């Protein structure tokens, strides 16, 4: 029965996905800009340019025959030219069958290509994502998806709130509390372990915030002007802090729910477990999570920087420059997240032990010395 | 500031994880070095995709076997991690190239720095972008693969008579547990990374059409989606492959 409803859900997802892709392939009528489909491409070699280190960069010209899909010139054919290079750092290569947006003037004079139309790829990826999520983890996947959608909407709402009223940090702090409550309830249900996880997540994030502020205040100024996507130079410090803490939030929540769920299970199975055994099982769980989660975070943050790193290395920038300016923000995000992961282990361990009722007079001393001592040392 | 945070992280890992925390820290250092080597090899003109594949194999071998030892359950994890990386390269790579994720996006194109930098590099940026996406998948994939293989092995050790189907099911069950949390880590890391871009879209009042077709958005979400896809693909794969490695090994031992 359960399996059958999953198959039905999967079929619906596949159909919706196909419908979505077909729709986005044919939604040119919704666009105000002119959309054209490339029906013929003729590439011709133009010339060779020499790069800084004697690289041989080839330039090509594309004669693109477009069939216009909307607007006043619908169904007419037009030929536009585009230049692309073998590297493609600052240009785009178009393929037969792909759709693009263009600014068309009288009879093609002074027309130009504005960019690729990518909505079908966004829909395709989203469809594959949802399909796999439900196929592999069923209802659980559905819950993850719903909590993701809610969080995304909340984030956008918070940013437009900020756009209107200002005071980013307060909004983001409130947002993070909302995020952790919602996401953890989705992950753990209405259960004691969820409340423990929420509490320890918030405390850990506060500690991360403290560590970030303490190290920032005692170090050289952060080169905010090197950040990507700057709109307004006055709020960069707040935005960066918000991004850093939010990036850590997911990982910290994961550690906290894993530990509190683990302790909840252990104490339910063996109610008379000694405190020492409980602490050592928390350590064991913590170790298992720590190494791998830090790895996950590293790859997530760093891999996106590879293209710009390659461009800069090719342009003669040193590793020192790259680390202190280009990679700086990703490294800080990663380090704060990693610190959050490690801190979350003793913090959630401490609260799990307290709330799952293992604290008794004499044993309490041992426990405090053992678990919270480590936070103080950090 | 970076150095201070590294020291704090090191001290914390040492105190919370003890010797094994230390091992994790050095695994991390090795990963960082492999990452840097990967970037420089690409920049020196070696073909990006094969180089990244080699680095991925190196990382899988050192991280998975380094942290968990050389044994048949880890063969399952390592094999399925590499397989997922290859699958993603072959299946998703061409889509990414066609959708045009490489090179500067609309926003970066008009930033000052990109005007100074020479664009004549003779390094195909589309291959670089695919490599970057694949490398971003690796951490989550390895994490999930190890968890699934370990769980399958646990069941197998306790009940060696279970048939393969039971083992596969237990792999799936653990995979689901891991998935919920790993996906959260990836999603929020993605949120944290794209907060600047989201703010830019909100402030500039871009239309929905501009946003959904922009390269900047596609670069951010494709990395996120592909990472989650990798994570999802590795669960069935590791669940299916690990029992095979386990029982094969058992057959050899009894002969």
Coordinates of C-alpha atoms in Angstrom, one line a residue:
Chain A
X1 CA 0.0 0.0 0.0
X2 CA 2.7 2.4 1.1
X3 CA 4.9 1.4 -1.8
X4 CA 2.0 1.7 -4.2
X5 CA 1.3 5.3 -3.2
X6 CA 5.0 6.1 -3.7
X7 CA 4.9 4.7 -7.3
X8 CA 1.8 6.9 -7.9
X9 CA 3.6 9.9 -6.5
X10 CA 6.7 9.1 -8.7
X11 CA 4.5 8.9 -11.8
X12 CA 2.9 12.2 -11.0
X13 CA 6.3 13.8 -10.5
X14 CA 7.6 12.4 -13.8
X15 CA 4.5 13.7 -15.7
X16 CA 4.7 17.1 -14.0
X17 CA 8.4 17.3 -14.8
X18 CA 7.9 16.5 -18.5
X19 CA 5.0 18.9 -18.6
X20 CA 7.2 21.6 -16.9
X21 CA 10.0 21.1 -19.4
X22 CA 7.7 21.1 -22.4
X23 CA 6.0 24.3 -21.0
X24 CA 9.3 26.1 -20.5
X25 CA 10.4 25.1 -24.0
X26 CA 7.3 26.8 -25.4
X27 CA 6.7 29.7 -22.9
X28 CA 8.2 32.4 -25.2
X29 CA 4.8 34.1 -25.3
X30 CA 5.2 35.0 -21.7
X31 CA 8.4 37.0 -22.4
X32 CA 8.6 40.7 -23.2
X33 CA 12.1 40.3 -24.7
X34 CA 12.3 38.5 -28.0
X35 CA 13.0 34.8 -27.8
X36 CA 14.5 32.9 -30.7
X37 CA 15.4 29.3 -31.3
X38 CA 18.7 28.5 -33.0
X39 CA 17.9 26.5 -36.1
X40 CA 21.2 26.7 -37.8
X41 CA 24.8 27.4 -36.7
X42 CA 27.8 28.1 -38.9
X43 CA 31.0 28.4 -37.0
X44 CA 34.0 29.9 -38.6
X45 CA 37.5 30.4 -37.2
X46 CA 38.4 34.1 -36.8
X47 CA 41.9 34.6 -35.4
X48 CA 44.3 33.6 -32.7
X49 CA 45.1 35.8 -29.8
X50 CA 48.0 35.5 -27.4
X51 CA 47.5 35.4 -23.7
X52 CA 49.7 36.7 -20.9
X53 CA 51.8 33.5 -20.8
X54 CA 51.8 32.8 -24.5
X55 CA 48.6 30.9 -24.5
X56 CA 47.0 30.5 -27.9
X57 CA 43.4 31.5 -27.6
X58 CA 41.2 30.8 -30.6
X59 CA 38.4 33.1 -31.6
X60 CA 35.4 31.9 -33.6
X61 CA 32.5 33.6 -35.2
X62 CA 29.0 32.0 -35.1
X63 CA 26.4 32.8 -37.7
X64 CA 23.2 31.9 -35.9
X65 CA 20.0 31.5 -37.8
X66 CA 17.2 32.2 -35.3
X67 CA 13.5 31.5 -35.6
X68 CA 11.7 34.1 -33.6
X69 CA 9.2 32.6 -31.2
X70 CA 7.3 35.6 -30.0
X71 CA 6.4 39.3 -30.5
X72 CA 6.1 41.3 -33.7
X73 CA 8.6 39.2 -35.6
X74 CA 7.1 35.9 -34.7
X75 CA 8.1 33.0 -37.1
X76 CA 10.5 35.2 -39.1
X77 CA 14.1 34.1 -39.5
X78 CA 16.9 36.3 -38.6
X79 CA 20.7 35.8 -38.6
X80 CA 22.8 37.1 -35.7
X81 CA 26.5 36.9 -35.2
X82 CA 28.3 35.9 -32.0
X83 CA 31.9 35.6 -31.1
X84 CA 33.1 32.8 -28.8
X85 CA 36.6 31.7 -27.7
X86 CA 38.1 28.4 -26.9
X87 CA 38.1 29.3 -23.2
X88 CA 34.7 30.9 -23.0
X89 CA 35.7 33.0 -20.0
X90 CA 33.8 36.1 -21.0
X91 CA 31.6 34.8 -23.8
X92 CA 29.0 32.2 -24.6
X93 CA 28.8 29.5 -27.2
X94 CA 25.4 28.7 -28.6
X95 CA 24.3 25.4 -29.9
X96 CA 21.7 24.3 -32.5
X97 CA 18.4 23.8 -30.9
X98 CA 19.0 26.1 -27.9
X99 CA 16.8 29.1 -27.2
X100 CA 18.1 32.5 -26.5
X101 CA 16.9 36.0 -25.7
X102 CA 17.7 38.8 -28.0
X103 CA 17.1 42.5 -28.6
X104 CA 15.9 42.8 -32.1
X105 CA 15.8 46.1 -34.0
X106 CA 14.4 47.0 -37.4
X107 CA 15.1 44.2 -39.8
X108 CA 18.0 42.9 -37.6
X109 CA 20.1 46.0 -37.8
X110 CA 21.8 46.6 -34.5
X111 CA 20.3 43.5 -33.0
X112 CA 22.2 41.8 -30.2
X113 CA 22.0 38.6 -28.2
X114 CA 21.1 39.1 -24.5
X115 CA 21.7 35.6 -23.2
X116 CA 20.7 32.0 -23.1
X117 CA 17.2 31.0 -22.0
X118 CA 17.8 28.7 -19.0
X119 CA 14.4 28.2 -17.5
X120 CA 14.0 24.8 -19.0
X121 CA 17.2 23.6 -17.4
X122 CA 16.1 25.0 -14.0
X123 CA 12.9 23.1 -14.3
X124 CA 14.6 19.9 -15.5
X125 CA 17.0 20.0 -12.6
X126 CA 14.3 20.7 -10.1
X127 CA 12.3 17.8 -11.5
X128 CA 15.2 15.3 -11.3
X129 CA 15.9 16.6 -7.8
X130 CA 12.3 16.0 -6.6
X131 CA 12.1 12.7 -8.4
X132 CA 15.3 11.3 -6.8
X133 CA 14.3 12.6 -3.4
X134 CA 10.9 10.9 -3.4
X135 CA 12.2 7.7 -5.2
X136 CA 15.0 7.2 -2.7
X137 CA 13.4 8.3 0.6
X138 CA 9.7 8.4 0.0
X139 CA 7.6 10.4 2.5
X140 CA 10.7 11.5 4.3
X141 CA 11.9 13.0 1.1
X142 CA 8.6 14.8 0.7
X143 CA 9.0 16.3 4.1
X144 CA 12.6 17.5 3.4
X145 CA 11.2 19.1 0.2
X146 CA 8.4 20.9 2.0
X147 CA 10.8 22.2 4.7
X148 CA 13.2 23.3 1.9
X149 CA 10.4 25.3 0.1
X150 CA 9.2 26.9 3.3
X151 CA 12.8 27.9 4.2
X152 CA 13.4 29.3 0.8
X153 CA 10.2 31.4 0.9
X154 CA 11.1 32.6 4.4
X155 CA 14.6 33.6 3.2
X156 CA 13.3 35.7 0.3
X157 CA 10.6 37.2 2.5
X158 CA 13.3 38.2 5.1
X159 CA 15.4 39.8 2.4
X160 CA 12.6 41.9 1.0
X161 CA 11.7 42.8 4.6
X162 CA 15.3 44.0 5.0
X163 CA 15.0 45.9 1.7
X164 CA 12.1 47.8 3.1
X165 CA 12.9 48.2 6.8
X166 CA 16.6 47.6 7.2
X167 CA 18.3 46.1 10.2
X168 CA 19.5 42.9 8.6
X169 CA 21.0 41.3 11.7
X170 CA 17.8 41.3 13.7
X171 CA 15.8 39.9 10.8
X172 CA 18.4 37.2 10.1
X173 CA 18.6 36.2 13.8
X174 CA 14.8 35.8 13.9
X175 CA 14.9 34.0 10.6
X176 CA 17.5 31.5 11.9
X177 CA 15.4 30.7 15.0
X178 CA 12.4 30.1 12.6
X179 CA 14.6 28.0 10.3
X180 CA 15.9 25.7 13.1
X181 CA 12.4 25.3 14.7
X182 CA 10.8 24.4 11.4
X183 CA 13.5 22.3 9.9
X184 CA 14.1 20.3 13.1
X185 CA 10.4 19.7 13.7
X186 CA 10.2 18.4 10.1
X187 CA 13.2 16.1 10.7
X188 CA 12.4 14.9 14.2
X189 CA 8.6 15.4 14.7
X190 CA 7.0 16.7 17.9
X191 CA 9.4 14.9 20.2
X192 CA 11.6 15.7 23.2
X193 CA 14.7 15.1 21.1
X194 CA 13.5 17.9 18.7
X195 CA 13.3 20.4 21.5
X196 CA 16.7 19.4 22.7
X197 CA 18.1 19.8 19.2
X198 CA 16.6 23.2 18.7
X199 CA 18.0 24.5 22.0
X200 CA 21.4 23.1 21.3
X201 CA 21.4 24.4 17.7
X202 CA 20.6 28.0 18.9
X203 CA 23.2 27.9 21.7
X204 CA 25.9 26.5 19.2
X205 CA 25.1 29.2 16.7
X206 CA 25.4 31.9 19.4
X207 CA 28.8 30.5 20.3
X208 CA 29.8 30.6 16.7
X209 CA 28.6 34.2 16.5
X210 CA 30.8 34.9 19.6
X211 CA 33.8 33.3 18.1
X212 CA 33.3 35.1 14.8
X213 CA 33.0 38.5 16.5
X214 CA 36.0 37.8 18.8
X215 CA 38.3 36.8 16.0
X216 CA 37.1 39.5 13.7
X217 CA 37.5 42.3 16.2
X218 CA 41.1 41.3 17.0
X219 CA 42.2 40.8 13.4
X220 CA 42.9 42.9 10.4
X221 CA 40.0 44.4 8.5
X222 CA 38.0 42.0 6.3
X223 CA 38.4 43.1 2.6
X224 CA 34.6 43.3 2.1
X225 CA 35.0 45.1 -1.2
X226 CA 36.3 41.9 -2.7
X227 CA 32.9 40.1 -2.2
X228 CA 30.8 39.0 -5.1
X229 CA 27.5 40.6 -5.9
X230 CA 27.8 43.8 -4.1
X231 CA 24.8 46.1 -4.2
X232 CA 25.4 48.5 -1.4
X233 CA 28.8 49.0 0.3
X234 CA 27.4 49.8 3.7
X235 CA 25.8 46.5 4.7
X236 CA 28.5 44.1 3.6
X237 CA 29.7 43.2 7.1
X238 CA 26.2 42.3 8.2
X239 CA 25.4 40.4 5.0
X240 CA 28.6 38.4 5.2
X241 CA 28.0 37.5 8.9
X242 CA 24.4 36.5 8.1
X243 CA 25.6 34.3 5.2
X244 CA 28.3 32.7 7.4
X245 CA 26.0 31.9 10.2
X246 CA 23.3 30.6 7.9
X247 CA 25.7 28.4 6.1
X248 CA 26.7 26.8 9.5
X249 CA 23.1 26.4 10.6
X250 CA 22.4 23.4 8.5
X251 CA 25.4 21.5 9.6
X252 CA 24.9 22.4 13.2
X253 CA 21.3 21.3 13.1
X254 CA 22.4 18.0 11.6
X255 CA 24.8 17.3 14.4
X256 CA 22.4 18.3 17.1
X257 CA 19.5 16.2 15.9
X258 CA 21.8 13.2 15.3
X259 CA 23.2 13.4 18.8
X260 CA 19.9 14.1 20.6
X261 CA 18.2 11.3 18.6
X262 CA 21.0 9.0 19.4
X263 CA 20.9 9.8 23.1
X264 CA 17.1 9.4 23.1
X265 CA 17.5 6.0 21.5
X266 CA 20.2 4.8 23.8
X267 CA 18.4 6.0 27.0
X268 CA 15.2 4.4 25.8
X269 CA 16.9 1.0 25.1
X270 CA 19.0 0.9 28.3
X271 CA 17.4 3.2 30.9
X272 CA 20.0 2.3 33.5
X273 CA 23.0 3.3 31.4
X274 CA 25.8 4.9 33.4
X275 CA 26.7 8.4 32.8
X276 CA 30.2 7.4 31.8
X277 CA 28.9 5.0 29.2
X278 CA 26.5 7.6 27.8
X279 CA 29.2 10.2 27.5
X280 CA 31.5 7.8 25.8
X281 CA 28.7 6.8 23.3
X282 CA 28.1 10.5 22.6
X283 CA 31.8 10.9 21.9
X284 CA 31.7 8.0 19.6
X285 CA 28.7 9.4 17.7
X286 CA 30.3 12.8 17.6
X287 CA 33.5 11.5 16.1
X288 CA 31.7 9.6 13.4
X289 CA 29.8 12.8 12.4
X290 CA 32.6 15.3 12.8
X291 CA 35.2 14.2 10.2
X292 CA 32.7 13.5 7.4
X293 CA 30.5 16.6 8.0
X294 CA 33.5 18.9 7.9
X295 CA 34.5 17.3 4.6
X296 CA 31.0 17.9 3.2
X297 CA 31.2 21.5 4.1
X298 CA 34.7 21.9 2.7
X299 CA 33.7 20.6 -0.8
X300 CA 30.4 22.5 -0.8
X301 CA 32.1 25.9 -0.1
X302 CA 35.3 25.5 -2.0
X303 CA 34.4 23.7 -5.3
X304 CA 32.4 26.7 -6.6
X305 CA 35.6 28.9 -6.5
X306 CA 37.6 26.7 -8.9
X307 CA 36.8 28.6 -12.1
X308 CA 37.7 32.1 -10.7
X309 CA 40.8 30.6 -9.1
X310 CA 41.9 29.1 -12.5
X311 CA 41.3 32.5 -14.1
X312 CA 43.3 34.4 -11.5
X313 CA 46.2 31.9 -11.4
X314 CA 46.4 32.2 -15.1
X315 CA 46.6 35.9 -14.7
X316 CA 49.6 35.6 -12.4
X317 CA 48.0 36.0 -8.9
X318 CA 49.9 34.2 -6.1
X319 CA 48.4 31.7 -3.7
X320 CA 48.8 34.3 -1.0
X321 CA 46.7 36.8 -2.8
X322 CA 44.1 34.1 -3.6
X323 CA 43.8 33.0 0.0
X324 CA 43.7 36.5 1.5
X325 CA 41.3 38.1 -1.0
X326 CA 39.5 35.7 -3.4
X327 CA 39.0 32.7 -1.2
X328 CA 38.9 34.6 2.1
X329 CA 35.1 34.6 2.4
X330 CA 34.6 30.9 1.5
X331 CA 37.4 30.0 4.0
X332 CA 35.8 32.0 6.8
X333 CA 32.4 30.5 6.1
X334 CA 33.9 27.0 6.0
X335 CA 35.9 27.5 9.2
X336 CA 33.0 28.9 11.2
X337 CA 30.8 26.1 9.9
X338 CA 33.4 23.5 10.9
X339 CA 33.8 25.1 14.3
X340 CA 30.0 24.9 14.6
X341 CA 30.0 21.2 13.8
X342 CA 32.7 20.4 16.4
X343 CA 31.1 22.7 19.1
X344 CA 27.6 21.2 18.5
X345 CA 28.8 17.8 19.7
X346 CA 29.5 18.8 23.4
X347 CA 26.7 21.3 23.4
X348 CA 24.0 18.9 22.2
X349 CA 25.6 16.1 24.3
X350 CA 25.3 18.2 27.4
X351 CA 21.6 19.2 26.8
X352 CA 20.7 15.6 25.7
X353 CA 22.1 14.3 29.0
X354 CA 20.3 16.9 31.0
X355 CA 17.0 16.5 29.3
X356 CA 17.0 12.8 29.0
X357 CA 17.2 12.8 32.8
X358 CA 20.6 11.4 33.5
X359 CA 21.7 14.0 35.9
X360 CA 22.0 13.0 39.6
X361 CA 23.8 14.8 42.3
X362 CA 27.3 13.2 42.5
X363 CA 27.3 12.3 38.8
X364 CA 26.6 15.8 37.8
X365 CA 30.0 16.9 38.8
X366 CA 31.7 14.3 36.7
X367 CA 29.6 15.2 33.8
X368 CA 30.2 19.0 34.0
X369 CA 33.9 18.4 34.2
X370 CA 33.8 16.0 31.3
X371 CA 31.6 17.6 28.7
X372 CA 31.2 21.3 29.3
X373 CA 34.9 21.5 30.2
X374 CA 35.7 21.1 26.6
X375 CA 33.7 24.0 25.5
X376 CA 35.5 26.3 27.9
X377 CA 38.8 25.0 26.6
X378 CA 37.8 26.0 23.1
Chain B
X1 CA 41.5 35.9 11.1
X2 CA 41.9 32.7 9.1
X3 CA 44.8 31.5 11.2
X4 CA 43.0 32.2 14.4
X5 CA 39.9 30.3 13.3
X6 CA 42.1 27.4 12.1
X7 CA 43.8 27.3 15.5
X8 CA 40.4 27.3 17.3
X9 CA 39.1 24.6 15.0
X10 CA 42.3 22.5 15.6
X11 CA 42.0 22.9 19.4
X12 CA 38.3 22.0 19.4
X13 CA 38.8 19.0 17.2
X14 CA 41.6 17.8 19.5
X15 CA 39.4 18.2 22.6
X16 CA 36.2 16.8 21.3
X17 CA 37.6 14.0 19.2
X18 CA 40.9 13.2 20.9
X19 CA 43.3 11.2 18.7
X20 CA 40.6 10.6 16.1
X21 CA 39.9 14.3 16.0
X22 CA 43.6 14.8 15.2
X23 CA 43.3 12.2 12.4
X24 CA 40.3 14.1 11.0
X25 CA 42.2 17.4 11.1
X26 CA 45.0 15.9 9.1
X27 CA 42.6 14.3 6.7
X28 CA 41.2 17.8 6.2
X29 CA 44.7 19.2 5.6
X30 CA 45.3 16.6 3.0
X31 CA 42.0 17.4 1.3
X32 CA 42.9 21.1 1.2
X33 CA 46.2 20.3 -0.4
X34 CA 44.6 18.0 -3.0
X35 CA 42.2 20.7 -3.8
X36 CA 45.0 23.3 -4.3
X37 CA 46.9 20.8 -6.5
X38 CA 43.8 20.2 -8.5
X39 CA 43.3 23.9 -9.2
X40 CA 46.9 24.4 -10.2
X41 CA 47.0 21.4 -12.5
X42 CA 44.0 22.8 -14.3
X43 CA 45.5 26.2 -14.5
X44 CA 48.7 24.8 -16.0
X45 CA 46.7 23.5 -18.9
X46 CA 46.0 19.9 -18.1
X47 CA 42.6 18.7 -19.2
X48 CA 40.2 19.6 -16.4
X49 CA 37.9 16.7 -16.3
X50 CA 40.4 13.8 -16.3
X51 CA 42.5 15.6 -13.7
X52 CA 39.5 16.2 -11.4
X53 CA 38.6 12.5 -11.8
X54 CA 42.0 11.5 -10.7
X55 CA 41.9 13.9 -7.7
X56 CA 38.5 12.5 -6.8
X57 CA 39.8 8.9 -6.8
X58 CA 42.8 10.0 -4.7
X59 CA 40.4 11.8 -2.2
X60 CA 38.0 8.9 -2.1
X61 CA 40.8 6.4 -1.4
X62 CA 42.6 8.6 1.2
X63 CA 39.5 9.8 3.0
X64 CA 37.5 6.6 3.0
X65 CA 40.2 4.1 3.6
X66 CA 42.2 6.5 5.8
X67 CA 39.4 7.1 8.2
X68 CA 37.9 3.6 8.2
X69 CA 40.6 1.1 7.2
X70 CA 41.1 -1.2 4.2
X71 CA 38.2 -3.7 4.3
X72 CA 35.4 -5.0 2.1
X73 CA 32.7 -2.7 3.5
X74 CA 34.8 0.3 2.5
X75 CA 35.4 -1.2 -0.9
X76 CA 31.7 -0.9 -1.4
X77 CA 31.7 2.8 -0.2
X78 CA 34.7 3.7 -2.4
X79 CA 33.5 2.0 -5.4
X80 CA 30.0 3.6 -5.3
X81 CA 31.5 7.0 -4.6
X82 CA 33.7 6.9 -7.7
X83 CA 30.9 5.4 -9.7
X84 CA 28.5 8.3 -8.8
X85 CA 31.2 10.9 -9.7
X86 CA 31.6 9.2 -13.1
X87 CA 27.8 9.0 -13.6
X88 CA 27.4 12.6 -12.8
X89 CA 30.2 13.7 -15.1
X90 CA 28.7 11.7 -18.0
X91 CA 25.0 12.3 -17.4
X92 CA 24.9 15.9 -16.0
X93 CA 28.1 17.3 -17.5
X94 CA 26.8 17.8 -21.0
X95 CA 23.5 19.4 -19.8
X96 CA 25.6 21.8 -17.7
X97 CA 27.7 22.7 -20.8
X98 CA 24.7 23.2 -22.9
X99 CA 23.0 25.3 -20.3
X100 CA 26.1 27.5 -20.2
X101 CA 27.3 27.5 -16.6
X102 CA 30.8 28.4 -17.4
X103 CA 32.6 31.7 -17.5
X104 CA 31.6 35.0 -15.9
X105 CA 27.9 35.5 -15.2
X106 CA 26.0 38.7 -16.0
X107 CA 26.9 40.3 -12.7
X108 CA 30.6 39.4 -12.7
X109 CA 31.0 40.5 -16.2
X110 CA 30.5 44.1 -15.2
X111 CA 32.6 43.9 -12.0
X112 CA 35.8 45.8 -12.1
X113 CA 38.1 42.9 -11.5
X114 CA 36.9 40.9 -14.6
X115 CA 37.9 43.9 -16.8
X116 CA 41.5 43.7 -15.7
X117 CA 41.9 40.0 -16.0
X118 CA 43.0 38.5 -19.3
X119 CA 40.4 36.2 -20.8
X120 CA 42.8 34.5 -23.2
X121 CA 43.6 31.5 -21.1
X122 CA 43.3 28.6 -23.5
X123 CA 41.6 26.7 -20.7
X124 CA 38.0 25.6 -21.7
X125 CA 36.0 27.0 -18.8
X126 CA 33.1 24.7 -19.5
X127 CA 35.2 21.7 -18.5
X128 CA 36.4 23.6 -15.5
X129 CA 32.9 24.4 -14.4
X130 CA 31.9 20.7 -14.8
X131 CA 34.9 19.7 -12.7
X132 CA 34.0 22.2 -10.0
X133 CA 30.4 20.9 -9.8
X134 CA 31.6 17.3 -9.6
X135 CA 34.1 18.1 -6.9
X136 CA 31.3 19.8 -4.9
X137 CA 29.4 16.6 -4.9
X138 CA 32.2 14.5 -3.6
X139 CA 32.1 15.3 0.1
X140 CA 28.4 14.6 0.5
X141 CA 28.7 11.5 -1.6
X142 CA 31.5 10.0 0.4
X143 CA 29.8 10.8 3.7
X144 CA 26.6 9.0 2.6
X145 CA 28.4 6.1 1.0
X146 CA 30.4 5.4 4.2
X147 CA 27.3 5.6 6.4
X148 CA 25.4 3.2 4.1
X149 CA 28.2 0.7 3.8
X150 CA 28.9 0.7 7.5
X151 CA 25.2 0.0 8.3
X152 CA 25.0 -2.8 5.8
X153 CA 28.2 -4.3 7.2
X154 CA 26.7 -4.0 10.8
X155 CA 23.7 -6.0 9.8
X156 CA 25.8 -8.5 7.9
X157 CA 28.2 -9.1 10.8
X158 CA 25.4 -9.6 13.3
X159 CA 23.4 -11.9 11.0
X160 CA 25.6 -13.4 8.2
X161 CA 22.8 -15.6 7.1
X162 CA 20.6 -12.8 6.0
X163 CA 20.1 -12.8 2.3
X164 CA 21.2 -9.9 0.1
X165 CA 17.8 -8.4 0.0
X166 CA 17.7 -7.8 3.7
X167 CA 21.1 -6.2 3.5
X168 CA 20.1 -3.9 0.7
X169 CA 17.0 -2.9 2.6
X170 CA 19.0 -2.0 5.7
X171 CA 21.3 0.1 3.5
X172 CA 18.3 2.0 2.1
X173 CA 16.9 2.5 5.6
X174 CA 20.1 4.1 6.9
X175 CA 20.5 6.1 3.7
X176 CA 17.2 7.7 4.3
X177 CA 18.2 8.8 7.8
X178 CA 21.4 10.2 6.6
X179 CA 19.8 11.9 3.6
X180 CA 17.5 14.2 5.7
X181 CA 20.4 15.6 7.5
X182 CA 23.0 15.8 4.7
X183 CA 20.5 17.5 2.5
X184 CA 20.0 20.1 5.2
X185 CA 23.7 20.8 5.4
X186 CA 23.9 21.2 1.7
X187 CA 20.8 23.4 1.5
X188 CA 21.8 25.8 4.2
X189 CA 25.3 26.0 3.0
X190 CA 23.8 27.0 -0.3
X191 CA 21.6 29.6 1.3
X192 CA 24.6 31.0 3.1
X193 CA 26.5 31.2 -0.2
X194 CA 23.7 32.7 -2.2
X195 CA 22.5 35.3 0.3
X196 CA 24.5 38.0 -1.5
X197 CA 23.0 37.1 -4.9
X198 CA 19.5 36.8 -3.4
X199 CA 20.0 40.3 -1.9
X200 CA 21.2 41.6 -5.2
X201 CA 18.1 40.3 -7.0
X202 CA 15.8 41.7 -4.3
X203 CA 17.5 45.1 -4.2
X204 CA 17.7 45.5 -8.0
X205 CA 14.1 44.5 -8.4
X206 CA 14.9 42.0 -11.2
X207 CA 12.0 40.5 -12.9
X208 CA 11.2 36.8 -12.5
X209 CA 12.3 36.1 -16.1
X210 CA 15.6 37.8 -15.6
X211 CA 16.3 35.8 -12.5
X212 CA 15.3 32.4 -13.7
X213 CA 17.3 32.7 -16.9
X214 CA 20.4 34.3 -15.3
X215 CA 23.6 32.4 -15.3
X216 CA 24.4 33.6 -11.8
X217 CA 21.3 31.8 -10.4
X218 CA 22.0 28.7 -12.5
X219 CA 25.5 28.5 -11.3
X220 CA 24.4 28.6 -7.7
X221 CA 21.5 26.1 -7.9
X222 CA 23.1 23.7 -10.3
X223 CA 25.9 23.1 -7.7
X224 CA 23.3 22.6 -5.0
X225 CA 21.0 20.3 -7.0
X226 CA 23.8 18.2 -8.4
X227 CA 25.2 17.7 -4.9
X228 CA 21.9 16.5 -3.6
X229 CA 21.5 14.3 -6.7
X230 CA 24.8 12.7 -6.0
X231 CA 23.9 12.0 -2.5
X232 CA 20.6 10.4 -3.5
X233 CA 22.2 8.3 -6.2
X234 CA 24.9 6.9 -3.9
X235 CA 22.3 5.4 -1.5
X236 CA 20.9 2.8 -3.7
X237 CA 24.3 2.2 -5.3
X238 CA 26.1 1.6 -2.0
X239 CA 23.2 -0.5 -0.7
X240 CA 23.4 -2.8 -3.7
X241 CA 27.2 -2.9 -4.1
X242 CA 28.3 -3.4 -0.5
X243 CA 26.5 -6.7 0.1
X244 CA 28.2 -8.0 -3.1
X245 CA 31.7 -7.0 -1.7
X246 CA 30.8 -8.5 1.7
X247 CA 29.6 -11.8 0.5
X248 CA 32.3 -12.1 -2.2
X249 CA 34.9 -11.6 0.5
X250 CA 33.2 -14.2 2.7
X251 CA 33.4 -16.7 -0.1
X252 CA 37.1 -16.2 -0.5
X253 CA 37.7 -16.6 3.3
X254 CA 35.9 -19.9 3.5
X255 CA 37.8 -21.5 0.6

